[in-house]
Amino acid sequence: MNIFKRLFRIGQAEIHAAVEKMEDPVKMTEQGLRELRQDLVDATEAYAKVKALAIRTENEQASCQKESLNYGEKAILIMQKAQAGQVDLVKAEELAREALSLRRKFYTESEELSAQVVALQQSSAEMLRNTEILRDNMDKWEKELRTLKARAKVSKATEQVNKQLAQLDNNGTIAMLERMKAKVEDQEALAKAYGEIAREKNTLKDELNTLLKDDSLSIEKDLKAIKEKLGIADNS
């Protein structure tokens, strides 16, 4: 509830910006993948630490097991020396008891470490499986993100084009184009008319010249006939 109270206090424009940001699937997915990528790094580091601890524990277990066997052998050896008269029996038994105590101590530690090794190996194996699953999913999700981003760009561009087409008539563009088309057609018709008028004038001029030429010949012919009838000599 508090988040909505804060949103209403920061203003209407910032509310829209905040809501748009929260609803942006690309940004949300990118942020989620960044967090998962860090989780993968942390998981890989944790697996390496558990694996190293398992190896170190396994080495310690092997060392304890070896010590346990060594002290068992020492207990037998000291009693053999006592049997051979090389060591006092009382002293040999005291040393043998100490050796057997250490054998049991290292044996117990070896068993405990062996259980720890098994647990650590199981944990490291499980962490490795989970890390590999996370890595495989990361590859798949990153591919899906690239596809999502490409689809988002296409849808955004399509939305913009469709928006422009929807607003085209509202802006008067179509009406303006129609007026321009009509004006061009009027200009073309006017130019055609002027051309036809020019051709008509040339035709009339040619006809006039033809008629004038024929009339001149007829006049000269008539004049010659009159001159002949009157007996006037033709000087031409």
Coordinates of C-alpha atoms in Angstrom, one line a residue:
M1 CA 0.0 0.0 0.0
N2 CA 2.8 2.4 0.8
I3 CA 4.3 2.1 -2.7
F4 CA 1.0 3.3 -4.2
K5 CA 0.9 6.3 -1.8
R6 CA 4.4 7.3 -2.8
L7 CA 3.5 6.9 -6.5
F8 CA 0.6 9.3 -6.2
R9 CA 2.8 11.8 -4.4
I10 CA 5.5 11.9 -7.1
G11 CA 3.2 13.1 -9.9
Q12 CA 1.2 11.8 -12.8
A13 CA 4.1 11.8 -15.3
E14 CA 6.4 9.9 -13.0
I15 CA 3.7 7.4 -12.2
H16 CA 3.3 6.6 -15.9
A17 CA 7.1 6.3 -16.2
A18 CA 7.3 4.0 -13.2
V19 CA 4.5 1.8 -14.4
E20 CA 6.0 1.6 -17.9
K21 CA 9.3 0.6 -16.5
M22 CA 7.8 -2.1 -14.3
E23 CA 5.9 -3.5 -17.2
D24 CA 8.8 -3.5 -19.6
P25 CA 9.4 -7.3 -20.2
V26 CA 12.8 -6.7 -21.8
K27 CA 14.3 -4.7 -19.0
M28 CA 12.8 -7.0 -16.4
T29 CA 14.3 -10.1 -18.2
E30 CA 17.7 -8.4 -18.6
Q31 CA 17.7 -7.6 -14.9
G32 CA 16.7 -11.1 -14.0
L33 CA 19.4 -12.6 -16.2
R34 CA 22.0 -10.3 -14.7
E35 CA 21.0 -11.6 -11.3
L36 CA 21.0 -15.2 -12.5
R37 CA 24.4 -14.7 -14.1
Q38 CA 25.8 -13.5 -10.7
D39 CA 24.1 -16.5 -9.1
L40 CA 25.9 -18.7 -11.5
V41 CA 29.2 -17.1 -10.7
D42 CA 28.5 -17.5 -7.0
A43 CA 27.4 -21.1 -7.5
T44 CA 30.5 -22.0 -9.5
E45 CA 32.7 -20.5 -6.8
A46 CA 30.8 -22.3 -4.0
Y47 CA 31.2 -25.6 -5.9
A48 CA 34.9 -25.1 -6.3
K49 CA 35.2 -24.4 -2.6
V50 CA 33.2 -27.5 -1.7
K51 CA 35.2 -29.6 -4.1
A52 CA 38.4 -28.3 -2.7
L53 CA 37.2 -29.0 0.9
A54 CA 36.2 -32.6 -0.2
I55 CA 39.7 -33.2 -1.6
R56 CA 41.4 -31.8 1.5
T57 CA 39.2 -33.8 3.8
E58 CA 39.9 -36.9 1.7
N59 CA 43.6 -36.3 2.1
E60 CA 43.2 -35.9 5.8
Q61 CA 41.2 -39.1 6.1
A62 CA 43.8 -41.0 4.2
S63 CA 46.5 -39.6 6.5
C64 CA 44.5 -40.6 9.6
Q65 CA 44.0 -44.1 8.2
K66 CA 47.7 -44.4 7.5
E67 CA 48.5 -43.3 11.0
S68 CA 46.0 -45.7 12.5
L69 CA 47.6 -48.6 10.6
N70 CA 51.1 -47.4 11.6
Y71 CA 50.3 -47.3 15.4
G72 CA 48.7 -50.7 15.1
E73 CA 51.9 -52.1 13.6
K74 CA 53.9 -50.3 16.3
A75 CA 51.9 -52.0 19.1
I76 CA 52.5 -55.4 17.5
L77 CA 56.2 -54.6 17.0
I78 CA 56.8 -53.5 20.6
M79 CA 55.1 -56.7 21.9
Q80 CA 57.3 -58.7 19.6
K81 CA 60.4 -57.0 21.1
A82 CA 59.1 -57.8 24.6
Q83 CA 58.5 -61.4 23.5
A84 CA 62.1 -61.6 22.3
G85 CA 63.4 -60.2 25.6
Q86 CA 64.6 -57.0 23.9
V87 CA 62.2 -54.8 26.0
D88 CA 60.8 -55.1 29.5
L89 CA 57.3 -56.6 29.3
V90 CA 55.7 -54.1 31.6
K91 CA 57.3 -51.2 29.6
A92 CA 56.3 -52.9 26.4
E93 CA 52.7 -53.2 27.5
E94 CA 52.6 -49.6 28.5
L95 CA 54.0 -48.5 25.1
A96 CA 51.7 -50.9 23.3
R97 CA 48.6 -49.5 25.1
E98 CA 49.7 -46.0 24.1
A99 CA 50.2 -47.1 20.5
L100 CA 46.8 -48.8 20.5
S101 CA 45.1 -45.7 21.9
L102 CA 46.6 -43.6 19.1
R103 CA 45.6 -46.2 16.6
R104 CA 42.0 -46.1 17.8
K105 CA 42.1 -42.2 17.9
F106 CA 43.3 -42.0 14.3
Y107 CA 40.9 -44.7 13.3
T108 CA 38.0 -42.8 14.7
E109 CA 39.1 -39.6 13.1
S110 CA 39.5 -41.5 9.8
E111 CA 36.0 -42.9 10.0
E112 CA 34.6 -39.4 10.8
L113 CA 36.5 -37.8 8.0
S114 CA 35.4 -40.6 5.6
A115 CA 31.8 -39.7 6.4
Q116 CA 32.6 -36.1 5.8
V117 CA 34.2 -36.9 2.5
V118 CA 31.1 -38.8 1.3
A119 CA 28.8 -35.9 2.4
L120 CA 31.1 -33.3 0.7
Q121 CA 31.3 -35.3 -2.5
Q122 CA 27.5 -35.7 -2.6
S123 CA 27.1 -32.0 -2.0
S124 CA 29.7 -31.1 -4.7
A125 CA 28.1 -33.4 -7.2
E126 CA 24.6 -31.9 -6.5
M127 CA 26.0 -28.4 -6.8
L128 CA 27.7 -29.3 -10.0
R129 CA 24.4 -30.7 -11.4
N130 CA 22.5 -27.5 -10.3
T131 CA 25.3 -25.3 -11.8
E132 CA 25.1 -27.1 -15.1
I133 CA 21.3 -26.9 -15.1
L134 CA 21.5 -23.2 -14.4
R135 CA 24.2 -22.6 -17.1
D136 CA 22.1 -24.5 -19.7
N137 CA 19.0 -22.5 -18.7
M138 CA 21.0 -19.3 -18.9
D139 CA 22.0 -20.1 -22.5
K140 CA 18.4 -20.9 -23.3
W141 CA 17.0 -17.8 -21.6
E142 CA 19.6 -15.5 -23.2
K143 CA 18.6 -16.8 -26.6
E144 CA 15.0 -16.2 -25.8
L145 CA 15.9 -12.7 -24.6
R146 CA 17.5 -11.9 -27.9
T147 CA 14.4 -13.2 -29.7
L148 CA 12.2 -11.1 -27.4
K149 CA 14.2 -8.0 -28.0
A150 CA 14.1 -8.5 -31.8
R151 CA 10.3 -9.1 -31.6
A152 CA 9.9 -6.0 -29.4
K153 CA 11.8 -3.9 -31.9
V154 CA 9.6 -5.2 -34.8
S155 CA 6.4 -4.7 -32.8
K156 CA 7.5 -1.2 -31.9
A157 CA 8.3 -0.3 -35.5
T158 CA 5.0 -1.9 -36.6
E159 CA 3.1 0.0 -34.0
Q160 CA 4.7 3.3 -35.1
V161 CA 3.9 2.7 -38.8
N162 CA 0.3 1.7 -38.0
K163 CA 0.0 4.7 -35.7
Q164 CA 1.2 7.0 -38.5
L165 CA -1.2 5.4 -41.0
A166 CA -4.1 5.8 -38.5
Q167 CA -3.2 9.5 -38.0
L168 CA -2.6 10.1 -41.7
D169 CA -6.1 11.4 -42.5
N170 CA -6.3 13.3 -39.3
N171 CA -3.3 15.3 -40.3
G172 CA -5.0 16.2 -43.6
T173 CA -2.2 14.6 -45.7
I174 CA -4.6 12.6 -47.9
A175 CA -6.8 15.7 -48.5
M176 CA -3.7 17.7 -49.3
L177 CA -2.5 15.1 -51.8
E178 CA -5.9 15.0 -53.4
R179 CA -5.8 18.8 -53.8
M180 CA -2.3 18.6 -55.3
K181 CA -3.4 15.9 -57.7
A182 CA -6.4 18.0 -58.8
K183 CA -4.1 21.0 -59.3
V184 CA -1.7 19.1 -61.4
E185 CA -4.5 17.7 -63.5
D186 CA -5.8 21.2 -64.0
Q187 CA -2.3 22.4 -65.1
E188 CA -1.9 19.4 -67.4
A189 CA -5.4 20.2 -69.0
L190 CA -4.5 23.9 -69.3
A191 CA -1.2 23.0 -71.0
K192 CA -3.0 20.7 -73.4
A193 CA -5.5 23.4 -74.2
Y194 CA -2.8 25.9 -75.0
G195 CA -1.2 23.3 -77.2
E196 CA -4.4 22.7 -79.1
I197 CA -5.0 26.5 -79.5
A198 CA -1.5 26.9 -80.8
R199 CA -2.1 24.1 -83.3
E200 CA -5.4 25.6 -84.4
K201 CA -3.7 29.0 -85.0
N202 CA -1.1 27.5 -87.1
T203 CA -3.7 25.6 -89.1
L204 CA -5.8 28.8 -89.7
K205 CA -2.6 30.7 -90.7
D206 CA -1.7 28.0 -93.3
E207 CA -5.3 28.0 -94.7
L208 CA -5.2 31.8 -94.9
N209 CA -1.9 31.8 -96.7
T210 CA -3.3 29.2 -99.1
L211 CA -6.4 31.2 -99.8
L212 CA -4.5 34.4 -100.2
K213 CA -2.2 32.8 -102.6
D214 CA -5.0 31.4 -104.7
D215 CA -6.9 34.8 -104.7
S216 CA -3.7 36.5 -105.9
L217 CA -3.5 34.2 -108.9
S218 CA -7.2 34.6 -109.7
I219 CA -6.9 38.4 -109.6
E220 CA -3.9 38.5 -111.9
K221 CA -5.8 36.2 -114.3
D222 CA -8.9 38.4 -114.2
L223 CA -6.7 41.5 -114.8
K224 CA -5.0 40.0 -117.7
A225 CA -8.4 39.1 -119.3
I226 CA -9.6 42.7 -118.9
K227 CA -6.5 44.1 -120.4
E228 CA -6.8 41.7 -123.4
K229 CA -10.5 42.7 -123.9
L230 CA -9.5 46.4 -123.8
G231 CA -6.5 45.9 -126.1
I232 CA -4.1 47.0 -123.5
A233 CA -0.7 45.6 -124.1
D234 CA 0.7 43.3 -121.3
N235 CA 4.0 44.8 -120.1
S236 CA 4.6 41.9 -117.8

